[in-house]
mmCIF file of C-alpha atoms and ligand atoms in Angstrom:
data_model
loop_
_atom_site.group_PDB
_atom_site.id
_atom_site.type_symbol
_atom_site.label_atom_id
_atom_site.label_comp_id
_atom_site.label_asym_id
_atom_site.label_seq_id
_atom_site.Cartn_x
_atom_site.Cartn_y
_atom_site.Cartn_z
ATOM 1 C CA MET T 242 15.625 26.988 11.376
ATOM 2 C CA GLU T 243 12.441 26.778 9.299
ATOM 3 C CA LYS T 244 9.285 26.515 11.409
ATOM 4 C CA VAL T 245 6.065 24.905 10.173
ATOM 5 C CA LYS T 246 2.710 24.392 11.804
ATOM 6 C CA VAL T 247 1.781 21.132 10.087
ATOM 7 C CA LEU T 248 4.299 18.853 8.418
ATOM 8 C CA ILE T 249 2.838 16.097 6.253
ATOM 9 C CA ILE T 250 5.127 13.247 5.275
ATOM 10 C CA GLY T 251 4.073 11.248 2.220
ATOM 11 C CA SER T 252 2.191 11.942 -0.992
ATOM 12 C CA GLY T 253 -0.373 9.184 -1.470
ATOM 13 C CA PRO T 254 -4.125 9.731 -1.090
ATOM 14 C CA ALA T 255 -3.752 10.051 2.701
ATOM 15 C CA GLY T 256 -1.054 12.733 2.502
ATOM 16 C CA PHE T 257 -2.780 14.849 -0.142
ATOM 17 C CA THR T 258 -6.153 14.599 1.577
ATOM 18 C CA ALA T 259 -4.546 15.739 4.838
ATOM 19 C CA ALA T 260 -2.930 18.599 2.857
ATOM 20 C CA ILE T 261 -6.256 19.659 1.303
ATOM 21 C CA TYR T 262 -8.005 19.745 4.680
ATOM 22 C CA THR T 263 -5.228 21.452 6.638
ATOM 23 C CA SER T 264 -4.613 24.069 3.946
ATOM 24 C CA ARG T 265 -8.334 24.869 3.839
ATOM 25 C CA ALA T 266 -8.113 25.295 7.626
ATOM 26 C CA ASN T 267 -5.380 27.924 7.097
ATOM 27 C CA LEU T 268 -2.714 25.789 8.725
ATOM 28 C CA SER T 269 -0.206 26.288 5.860
ATOM 29 C CA PRO T 270 0.865 22.646 5.655
ATOM 30 C CA VAL T 271 4.203 21.639 4.175
ATOM 31 C CA LEU T 272 4.118 18.233 2.481
ATOM 32 C CA TYR T 273 7.199 16.222 1.586
ATOM 33 C CA GLU T 274 6.537 13.782 -1.217
ATOM 34 C CA GLY T 275 9.055 11.143 -0.138
ATOM 35 C CA ILE T 276 10.695 8.337 -2.061
ATOM 36 C CA GLU T 277 7.753 7.546 -4.346
ATOM 37 C CA PRO T 278 5.876 10.770 -5.215
ATOM 38 C CA GLY T 279 2.199 9.905 -5.582
ATOM 39 C CA GLY T 280 2.619 6.677 -3.651
ATOM 40 C CA GLN T 281 1.535 3.153 -4.568
ATOM 41 C CA LEU T 282 -1.314 4.277 -6.821
ATOM 42 C CA THR T 283 1.200 5.446 -9.394
ATOM 43 C CA THR T 284 2.158 1.794 -9.880
ATOM 44 C CA THR T 285 -1.377 0.654 -10.700
ATOM 45 C CA THR T 286 -3.085 1.230 -14.002
ATOM 46 C CA GLU T 287 -6.783 2.003 -13.936
ATOM 47 C CA ILE T 288 -8.671 2.778 -10.699
ATOM 48 C CA GLU T 289 -12.328 1.888 -11.080
ATOM 49 C CA ASN T 290 -13.426 1.655 -7.459
ATOM 50 C CA PHE T 291 -12.797 5.216 -6.235
ATOM 51 C CA PRO T 292 -16.231 6.797 -5.855
ATOM 52 C CA GLY T 293 -16.855 9.715 -8.189
ATOM 53 C CA TYR T 294 -15.066 8.364 -11.258
ATOM 54 C CA PRO T 295 -17.737 6.466 -13.185
ATOM 55 C CA GLU T 296 -15.371 5.905 -16.113
ATOM 56 C CA GLY T 297 -12.364 5.070 -13.917
ATOM 57 C CA ILE T 298 -9.118 7.017 -13.756
ATOM 58 C CA THR T 299 -5.435 6.084 -13.932
ATOM 59 C CA GLY T 300 -3.514 6.071 -10.670
ATOM 60 C CA THR T 301 -1.063 8.657 -11.999
ATOM 61 C CA LEU T 302 -3.810 11.052 -13.058
ATOM 62 C CA MET T 303 -5.642 10.687 -9.758
ATOM 63 C CA MET T 304 -2.481 11.562 -7.862
ATOM 64 C CA GLU T 305 -1.802 14.542 -10.140
ATOM 65 C CA ASP T 306 -5.346 15.780 -9.490
ATOM 66 C CA LEU T 307 -5.003 15.316 -5.728
ATOM 67 C CA LYS T 308 -1.755 17.268 -5.809
ATOM 68 C CA LYS T 309 -3.336 20.077 -7.878
ATOM 69 C CA GLN T 310 -6.208 20.241 -5.409
ATOM 70 C CA ALA T 311 -3.805 20.544 -2.461
ATOM 71 C CA LEU T 312 -1.784 23.230 -4.277
ATOM 72 C CA ARG T 313 -4.941 25.154 -5.108
ATOM 73 C CA PHE T 314 -5.602 25.701 -1.402
ATOM 74 C CA GLY T 315 -2.019 26.726 -0.721
ATOM 75 C CA ALA T 316 -0.334 23.541 0.482
ATOM 76 C CA ASP T 317 3.443 23.747 0.098
ATOM 77 C CA VAL T 318 4.303 20.495 -1.716
ATOM 78 C CA ARG T 319 8.005 19.709 -1.882
ATOM 79 C CA ARG T 320 10.295 17.018 -3.227
ATOM 80 C CA GLY T 321 12.389 15.487 -0.475
ATOM 81 C CA ILE T 322 12.849 12.570 1.874
ATOM 82 C CA ILE T 323 12.715 12.805 5.637
ATOM 83 C CA THR T 324 16.001 11.331 6.812
ATOM 84 C CA ASP T 325 15.946 12.043 10.541
ATOM 85 C CA ILE T 326 13.359 12.793 13.175
ATOM 86 C CA ASP T 327 13.337 13.750 16.829
ATOM 87 C CA PHE T 328 9.893 13.460 18.411
ATOM 88 C CA SER T 329 11.251 13.567 21.978
ATOM 89 C CA GLU T 330 10.200 17.186 22.521
ATOM 90 C CA ARG T 331 8.066 19.843 20.858
ATOM 91 C CA PRO T 332 8.467 21.464 18.439
ATOM 92 C CA PHE T 333 9.500 18.276 16.648
ATOM 93 C CA LYS T 334 12.840 18.324 14.823
ATOM 94 C CA VAL T 335 12.872 16.922 11.325
ATOM 95 C CA THR T 336 15.728 16.687 8.821
ATOM 96 C CA VAL T 337 15.061 16.598 5.095
ATOM 97 C CA ASP T 338 17.563 15.001 2.689
ATOM 98 C CA HIS T 339 20.192 14.910 5.469
ATOM 99 C CA GLU T 340 20.580 18.704 5.454
ATOM 100 C CA HIS T 341 17.482 20.865 5.723
ATOM 101 C CA GLN T 342 16.244 21.223 9.328
ATOM 102 C CA ILE T 343 12.638 21.939 10.177
ATOM 103 C CA GLU T 344 10.812 22.530 13.434
ATOM 104 C CA ALA T 345 7.232 21.274 13.229
ATOM 105 C CA GLU T 346 4.450 21.960 15.689
ATOM 106 C CA SER T 347 2.578 18.890 14.459
ATOM 107 C CA VAL T 348 3.278 16.032 12.056
ATOM 108 C CA ILE T 349 0.971 13.843 9.977
ATOM 109 C CA VAL T 350 2.683 10.621 8.895
ATOM 110 C CA CYS T 351 1.357 9.191 5.614
ATOM 111 C CA THR T 352 4.342 7.211 4.384
ATOM 112 C CA GLY T 353 2.299 4.201 3.256
ATOM 113 C CA ALA T 354 3.354 0.624 2.860
ATOM 114 C CA THR T 355 5.215 -1.175 0.139
ATOM 115 C CA ALA T 356 4.065 -4.473 -1.328
ATOM 116 C CA LYS T 357 6.687 -7.180 -1.431
ATOM 117 C CA TYR T 358 7.578 -8.617 -4.815
ATOM 118 C CA LEU T 359 9.526 -11.763 -5.687
ATOM 119 C CA GLY T 360 12.314 -9.752 -7.282
ATOM 120 C CA LEU T 361 12.212 -11.351 -10.738
ATOM 121 C CA GLU T 362 13.148 -9.200 -13.721
ATOM 122 C CA SER T 363 10.161 -10.489 -15.696
ATOM 123 C CA GLU T 364 7.874 -9.601 -12.788
ATOM 124 C CA ALA T 365 9.103 -6.006 -12.832
ATOM 125 C CA LYS T 366 8.759 -5.868 -16.622
ATOM 126 C CA TYR T 367 5.046 -6.718 -16.508
ATOM 127 C CA ARG T 368 4.126 -4.663 -13.457
ATOM 128 C CA GLY T 369 0.889 -2.886 -14.317
ATOM 129 C CA MET T 370 0.554 -5.163 -17.382
ATOM 130 C CA GLY T 371 -0.798 -8.204 -15.562
ATOM 131 C CA VAL T 372 1.469 -8.196 -12.505
ATOM 132 C CA SER T 373 -0.247 -6.617 -9.518
ATOM 133 C CA ALA T 374 -0.042 -6.638 -5.741
ATOM 134 C CA CYS T 375 -3.706 -5.743 -5.231
ATOM 135 C CA ALA T 376 -6.491 -8.096 -6.294
ATOM 136 C CA THR T 377 -9.196 -5.729 -5.060
ATOM 137 C CA CYS T 378 -7.786 -2.995 -7.308
ATOM 138 C CA ASP T 379 -6.986 -4.957 -10.435
ATOM 139 C CA GLY T 380 -8.885 -8.254 -10.278
ATOM 140 C CA PHE T 381 -11.825 -6.937 -12.253
ATOM 141 C CA PHE T 382 -9.657 -6.549 -15.382
ATOM 142 C CA TYR T 383 -9.293 -10.338 -15.491
ATOM 143 C CA ARG T 384 -12.906 -11.356 -15.120
ATOM 144 C CA LYS T 385 -13.605 -14.726 -16.728
ATOM 145 C CA ARG T 386 -9.828 -15.160 -17.272
ATOM 146 C CA ASP T 387 -7.275 -17.390 -15.554
ATOM 147 C CA VAL T 388 -5.008 -15.810 -12.949
ATOM 148 C CA ALA T 389 -2.498 -16.795 -10.265
ATOM 149 C CA VAL T 390 -1.914 -15.586 -6.729
ATOM 150 C CA VAL T 391 1.421 -16.090 -4.976
ATOM 151 C CA GLY T 392 1.496 -16.586 -1.202
ATOM 152 C CA GLY T 393 0.103 -18.778 1.518
ATOM 153 C CA GLY T 394 -1.058 -16.295 4.144
ATOM 154 C CA ASP T 395 -4.430 -14.721 4.897
ATOM 155 C CA THR T 396 -4.019 -12.071 2.204
ATOM 156 C CA ALA T 397 -3.244 -14.665 -0.486
ATOM 157 C CA CYS T 398 -6.230 -16.800 0.534
ATOM 158 C CA GLU T 399 -8.529 -13.792 0.724
ATOM 159 C CA GLU T 400 -7.386 -12.518 -2.673
ATOM 160 C CA ALA T 401 -7.606 -15.973 -4.264
ATOM 161 C CA THR T 402 -11.183 -16.368 -2.986
ATOM 162 C CA TYR T 403 -12.114 -12.896 -4.200
ATOM 163 C CA LEU T 404 -10.569 -13.516 -7.630
ATOM 164 C CA ALA T 405 -12.312 -16.907 -7.854
ATOM 165 C CA SER T 406 -15.633 -15.071 -7.716
ATOM 166 C CA ILE T 407 -14.824 -13.109 -10.883
ATOM 167 C CA CYS T 408 -12.194 -15.128 -12.745
ATOM 168 C CA ARG T 409 -12.514 -18.475 -14.462
ATOM 169 C CA LYS T 410 -9.664 -20.166 -12.619
ATOM 170 C CA VAL T 411 -7.236 -19.150 -9.897
ATOM 171 C CA TYR T 412 -3.928 -20.895 -9.222
ATOM 172 C CA LEU T 413 -2.631 -20.346 -5.704
ATOM 173 C CA ILE T 414 1.149 -20.727 -5.791
ATOM 174 C CA VAL T 415 2.466 -21.670 -2.344
ATOM 175 C CA ARG T 416 6.153 -22.238 -1.683
ATOM 176 C CA LYS T 417 5.655 -24.579 1.296
ATOM 177 C CA ASN T 418 3.521 -27.728 1.586
ATOM 178 C CA TYR T 419 0.991 -25.956 3.804
ATOM 179 C CA LEU T 420 -0.878 -22.665 4.033
ATOM 180 C CA ARG T 421 0.036 -20.233 6.765
ATOM 181 C CA ALA T 422 -3.433 -18.669 6.656
ATOM 182 C CA SER T 423 -6.051 -19.135 9.380
ATOM 183 C CA LYS T 424 -8.062 -22.367 9.270
ATOM 184 C CA ALA T 425 -11.222 -20.522 8.234
ATOM 185 C CA MET T 426 -9.462 -18.895 5.268
ATOM 186 C CA GLN T 427 -7.899 -22.220 4.272
ATOM 187 C CA GLU T 428 -11.295 -23.883 4.271
ATOM 188 C CA ARG T 429 -12.712 -21.195 2.037
ATOM 189 C CA VAL T 430 -9.887 -21.795 -0.422
ATOM 190 C CA PHE T 431 -10.240 -25.586 -0.366
ATOM 191 C CA ASN T 432 -14.017 -25.319 -0.764
ATOM 192 C CA THR T 433 -13.792 -23.075 -3.822
ATOM 193 C CA PRO T 434 -13.830 -25.358 -6.856
ATOM 194 C CA ASN T 435 -12.083 -22.973 -9.265
ATOM 195 C CA ILE T 436 -9.023 -22.479 -7.036
ATOM 196 C CA GLU T 437 -6.168 -24.916 -7.600
ATOM 197 C CA VAL T 438 -3.531 -24.822 -4.886
ATOM 198 C CA LEU T 439 -0.044 -25.581 -6.161
ATOM 199 C CA PHE T 440 1.926 -26.444 -3.023
ATOM 200 C CA GLU T 441 5.726 -26.456 -3.050
ATOM 201 C CA HIS T 442 5.923 -24.378 -6.201
ATOM 202 C CA ASN T 443 8.093 -21.362 -6.891
ATOM 203 C CA THR T 444 7.824 -18.931 -9.776
ATOM 204 C CA VAL T 445 10.839 -19.044 -12.055
ATOM 205 C CA GLU T 446 9.603 -16.484 -14.606
ATOM 206 C CA VAL T 447 6.540 -14.441 -15.426
ATOM 207 C CA LEU T 448 5.863 -14.952 -19.144
ATOM 208 C CA GLY T 449 4.350 -12.378 -21.456
ATOM 209 C CA ASP T 450 4.293 -10.506 -24.725
ATOM 210 C CA ASP T 451 3.684 -6.898 -25.838
ATOM 211 C CA GLU T 452 0.125 -7.039 -24.476
ATOM 212 C CA GLY T 453 1.108 -8.204 -21.004
ATOM 213 C CA VAL T 454 1.250 -11.390 -18.954
ATOM 214 C CA THR T 455 0.464 -14.666 -20.722
ATOM 215 C CA GLY T 456 1.703 -17.227 -18.198
ATOM 216 C CA ALA T 457 4.160 -18.229 -15.527
ATOM 217 C CA LEU T 458 6.917 -20.804 -15.409
ATOM 218 C CA LEU T 459 6.843 -22.667 -12.105
ATOM 219 C CA LYS T 460 9.211 -25.142 -10.507
ATOM 220 C CA HIS T 461 8.365 -27.779 -7.913
ATOM 221 C CA SER T 462 10.664 -27.183 -4.983
ATOM 222 C CA VAL T 463 11.136 -30.902 -4.193
ATOM 223 C CA THR T 464 11.108 -32.684 -7.549
ATOM 224 C CA GLY T 465 12.519 -29.777 -9.568
ATOM 225 C CA GLU T 466 9.863 -30.433 -12.197
ATOM 226 C CA GLU T 467 8.917 -27.363 -14.246
ATOM 227 C CA ARG T 468 5.497 -26.498 -15.615
ATOM 228 C CA THR T 469 3.895 -23.556 -17.344
ATOM 229 C CA ILE T 470 0.502 -22.168 -16.431
ATOM 230 C CA ASP T 471 -1.464 -19.964 -18.826
ATOM 231 C CA ILE T 472 -2.661 -16.870 -16.993
ATOM 232 C CA MET T 473 -3.343 -13.204 -17.710
ATOM 233 C CA GLY T 474 -3.039 -11.891 -14.153
ATOM 234 C CA PHE T 475 -0.199 -12.584 -11.707
ATOM 235 C CA PHE T 476 -1.006 -11.340 -8.203
ATOM 236 C CA LEU T 477 1.535 -11.043 -5.424
ATOM 237 C CA ALA T 478 0.238 -11.544 -1.892
ATOM 238 C CA ILE T 479 3.465 -12.202 -0.040
ATOM 239 C CA GLY T 480 3.121 -9.371 2.448
ATOM 240 C CA HIS T 481 3.663 -5.634 2.746
ATOM 241 C CA HIS T 482 6.096 -3.657 4.802
ATOM 242 C CA PRO T 483 4.990 -0.354 6.273
ATOM 243 C CA ASN T 484 7.401 2.495 5.543
ATOM 244 C CA VAL T 485 8.390 3.291 9.109
ATOM 245 C CA GLU T 486 12.192 3.073 9.138
ATOM 246 C CA VAL T 487 12.700 6.711 10.150
ATOM 247 C CA PHE T 488 10.062 6.459 12.926
ATOM 248 C CA LYS T 489 11.505 3.398 14.678
ATOM 249 C CA GLY T 490 12.185 4.206 18.314
ATOM 250 C CA GLN T 491 10.090 7.392 18.003
ATOM 251 C CA LEU T 492 6.556 6.056 17.559
ATOM 252 C CA GLU T 493 4.967 2.930 18.963
ATOM 253 C CA LEU T 494 4.554 0.241 16.321
ATOM 254 C CA ASP T 495 2.423 -2.909 16.437
ATOM 255 C CA GLU T 496 3.866 -6.418 16.164
ATOM 256 C CA GLN T 497 3.752 -6.233 12.349
ATOM 257 C CA GLY T 498 5.551 -2.875 12.324
ATOM 258 C CA TYR T 499 2.548 -0.635 11.537
ATOM 259 C CA ILE T 500 2.174 2.646 13.443
ATOM 260 C CA LYS T 501 -0.168 2.205 16.391
ATOM 261 C CA VAL T 502 -3.010 4.699 16.645
ATOM 262 C CA VAL T 503 -5.713 5.176 19.247
ATOM 263 C CA PRO T 504 -8.618 3.189 17.710
ATOM 264 C CA GLY T 505 -11.008 5.360 15.731
ATOM 265 C CA THR T 506 -8.514 8.244 15.579
ATOM 266 C CA SER T 507 -5.201 9.081 13.941
ATOM 267 C CA LYS T 508 -3.440 9.778 17.257
ATOM 268 C CA THR T 509 -0.087 8.038 17.645
ATOM 269 C CA SER T 510 1.864 7.377 20.835
ATOM 270 C CA VAL T 511 3.329 10.913 20.589
ATOM 271 C CA GLU T 512 0.998 13.835 21.211
ATOM 272 C CA GLY T 513 0.949 16.087 18.156
ATOM 273 C CA VAL T 514 1.944 13.300 15.760
ATOM 274 C CA PHE T 515 -0.830 11.720 13.704
ATOM 275 C CA ALA T 516 -0.805 8.825 11.235
ATOM 276 C CA ALA T 517 -3.005 8.080 8.247
ATOM 277 C CA GLY T 518 -3.210 5.621 5.362
ATOM 278 C CA ASP T 519 -1.483 2.294 4.851
ATOM 279 C CA VAL T 520 1.326 3.038 7.315
ATOM 280 C CA LYS T 521 -1.187 2.373 10.105
ATOM 281 C CA ASP T 522 -3.559 0.052 8.249
ATOM 282 C CA PRO T 523 -2.637 -3.564 7.494
ATOM 283 C CA HIS T 524 -6.227 -4.485 6.660
ATOM 284 C CA TYR T 525 -7.971 -2.298 4.087
ATOM 285 C CA ARG T 526 -5.181 -0.700 2.026
ATOM 286 C CA GLN T 527 -7.527 1.097 -0.374
ATOM 287 C CA ALA T 528 -7.138 4.562 -1.891
ATOM 288 C CA ILE T 529 -10.523 5.576 -0.510
ATOM 289 C CA THR T 530 -9.785 4.356 3.029
ATOM 290 C CA ALA T 531 -6.387 6.067 2.926
ATOM 291 C CA ALA T 532 -8.000 9.321 1.755
ATOM 292 C CA GLY T 533 -10.622 9.008 4.504
ATOM 293 C CA SER T 534 -7.992 8.494 7.153
ATOM 294 C CA GLY T 535 -6.024 11.483 5.785
ATOM 295 C CA CYS T 536 -9.116 13.574 6.443
ATOM 296 C CA ILE T 537 -9.422 12.168 9.973
ATOM 297 C CA ALA T 538 -5.755 12.989 10.661
ATOM 298 C CA ALA T 539 -6.189 16.563 9.376
ATOM 299 C CA LEU T 540 -9.218 17.113 11.625
ATOM 300 C CA ASP T 541 -7.493 15.529 14.646
ATOM 301 C CA CYS T 542 -4.448 17.699 13.994
ATOM 302 C CA GLU T 543 -6.467 20.879 13.549
ATOM 303 C CA ARG T 544 -8.366 20.287 16.806
ATOM 304 C CA TRP T 545 -5.188 19.454 18.661
ATOM 305 C CA LEU T 546 -3.466 22.630 17.445
ATOM 306 C CA LEU T 547 -6.499 24.709 18.444
ATOM 307 C CA ALA T 548 -6.368 23.291 21.948
ATOM 308 C CA GLN T 549 -2.689 24.202 22.383
HETATM 309 P P1 NDP D 65 1.956 -13.137 5.731
HETATM 310 O O1 NDP D 65 3.315 -12.679 6.131
HETATM 311 O O2 NDP D 65 1.077 -13.722 6.759
HETATM 312 O O3 NDP D 65 2.102 -14.258 4.608
HETATM 313 C C1 NDP D 65 2.953 -14.093 3.527
HETATM 314 C C2 NDP D 65 2.876 -15.343 2.681
HETATM 315 O O4 NDP D 65 3.685 -15.122 1.537
HETATM 316 C C3 NDP D 65 3.396 -16.586 3.382
HETATM 317 O O5 NDP D 65 2.653 -17.701 2.993
HETATM 318 C C4 NDP D 65 4.820 -16.679 2.849
HETATM 319 O O6 NDP D 65 5.291 -17.992 2.745
HETATM 320 C C5 NDP D 65 4.655 -16.161 1.445
HETATM 321 N N1 NDP D 65 5.887 -15.629 0.921
HETATM 322 C C6 NDP D 65 6.688 -14.660 1.467
HETATM 323 N N2 NDP D 65 7.734 -14.425 0.675
HETATM 324 C C7 NDP D 65 7.610 -15.255 -0.385
HETATM 325 C C8 NDP D 65 8.363 -15.490 -1.561
HETATM 326 N N3 NDP D 65 9.478 -14.799 -1.792
HETATM 327 N N4 NDP D 65 7.928 -16.417 -2.431
HETATM 328 C C9 NDP D 65 6.793 -17.099 -2.213
HETATM 329 N N5 NDP D 65 6.023 -16.933 -1.135
HETATM 330 C C10 NDP D 65 6.419 -16.015 -0.234
HETATM 331 O O7 NDP D 65 1.307 -11.883 4.983
HETATM 332 P P2 NDP D 65 -0.227 -11.550 4.717
HETATM 333 O O8 NDP D 65 -0.213 -10.333 3.887
HETATM 334 O O9 NDP D 65 -0.943 -12.726 4.208
HETATM 335 O O10 NDP D 65 -0.801 -11.199 6.134
HETATM 336 C C11 NDP D 65 -0.225 -10.159 6.940
HETATM 337 C C12 NDP D 65 -0.980 -10.108 8.268
HETATM 338 O O11 NDP D 65 -2.299 -9.605 8.066
HETATM 339 C C13 NDP D 65 -1.128 -11.485 8.919
HETATM 340 O O12 NDP D 65 -1.030 -11.337 10.304
HETATM 341 C C14 NDP D 65 -2.516 -11.883 8.520
HETATM 342 O O13 NDP D 65 -3.089 -12.812 9.430
HETATM 343 C C15 NDP D 65 -3.249 -10.545 8.522
HETATM 344 N N6 NDP D 65 -4.398 -10.575 7.616
HETATM 345 C C16 NDP D 65 -5.614 -10.875 8.124
HETATM 346 C C17 NDP D 65 -6.729 -10.927 7.307
HETATM 347 C C18 NDP D 65 -8.035 -11.238 7.896
HETATM 348 O O14 NDP D 65 -8.085 -11.543 9.061
HETATM 349 N N7 NDP D 65 -9.096 -11.176 7.135
HETATM 350 C C19 NDP D 65 -6.642 -10.681 5.865
HETATM 351 C C20 NDP D 65 -5.311 -10.398 5.424
HETATM 352 C C21 NDP D 65 -4.240 -10.352 6.272
HETATM 353 P P3 NDP D 65 5.769 -18.857 4.034
HETATM 354 O O15 NDP D 65 4.499 -19.276 4.720
HETATM 355 O O16 NDP D 65 6.512 -19.953 3.397
HETATM 356 O O17 NDP D 65 6.623 -17.941 4.862
#
């Protein structure tokens, strides 16, 4: 059976940062890229808020660069999906693509989270061309324009308020007749004059042309009345799900399903297993915070291995 010192699962900014640090520490990490090589950033267009890129950079290029940097220091980056795991004893047993077995002394989990989408064909068509699941990442492209946010939770309210500070008008499309968000967040929304809350509305279609999104067709869930709104940005804020399926029953998760870590560290409920990036972070979800936590996990892992 193949034996590795550090196994990194996931290839977003957290995974590659962990790979850069652990390879530079001579720990010969093996990184499996998982279902979506490069992670969520490959689904965004331009990244303008990652420090060090004054002109911005595309998500795909940033991930290619991170991968090159990890390879340069000797990280072993492989295609493959982890299909089974046994963390009950060390070394940990891991199965790749249902067949390849690995024994790992330590594991860094960086499997990320996936934004939920409505599932409309038109929404998929315009993803990255006006459809986005991250207002902090993409809101700036729609400054002084009209946009819509879908959802009624804290994220939707937070994103709508943020977008209202840069866009001309924000429609908040809520499927129920109330907001699920905390009272404080609701008040912020109701007190922001350029946010219009459209209660009991569902999106029937995202409208667009060759340039991207131009509007959305909405339907009132009670009256059935349809209306079109003219917008250039369509933001989903209907929740994320952390990619933890293979770790269920192996690692402690919080009530929302994110991997629990000892606060201020990357240490999970299993000694020798560390977590970094969005899979343990329901709050910040930024490339830079994921990269930072990948570094923390690499250092925690390195120190733990040294102490063994
Ligand atoms: P939530 O699960 O709280 O809310 C999701 C929202 O999306 C709900 O309003 C839900 O509607 C709506 N929704 C879900 N599916 C659909 C759909 N198919 N069509 C239309 N609407 C849909 O997710 P959040 O991301 O907002 O929050 C996740 C957690 O993070 C929460 O615990 C939240 O409190 C927390 N959080 C805290 C923040 C803070 O404290 N600053 C900021 C952001 C998040 P419905 O209500 O009808 O189910």
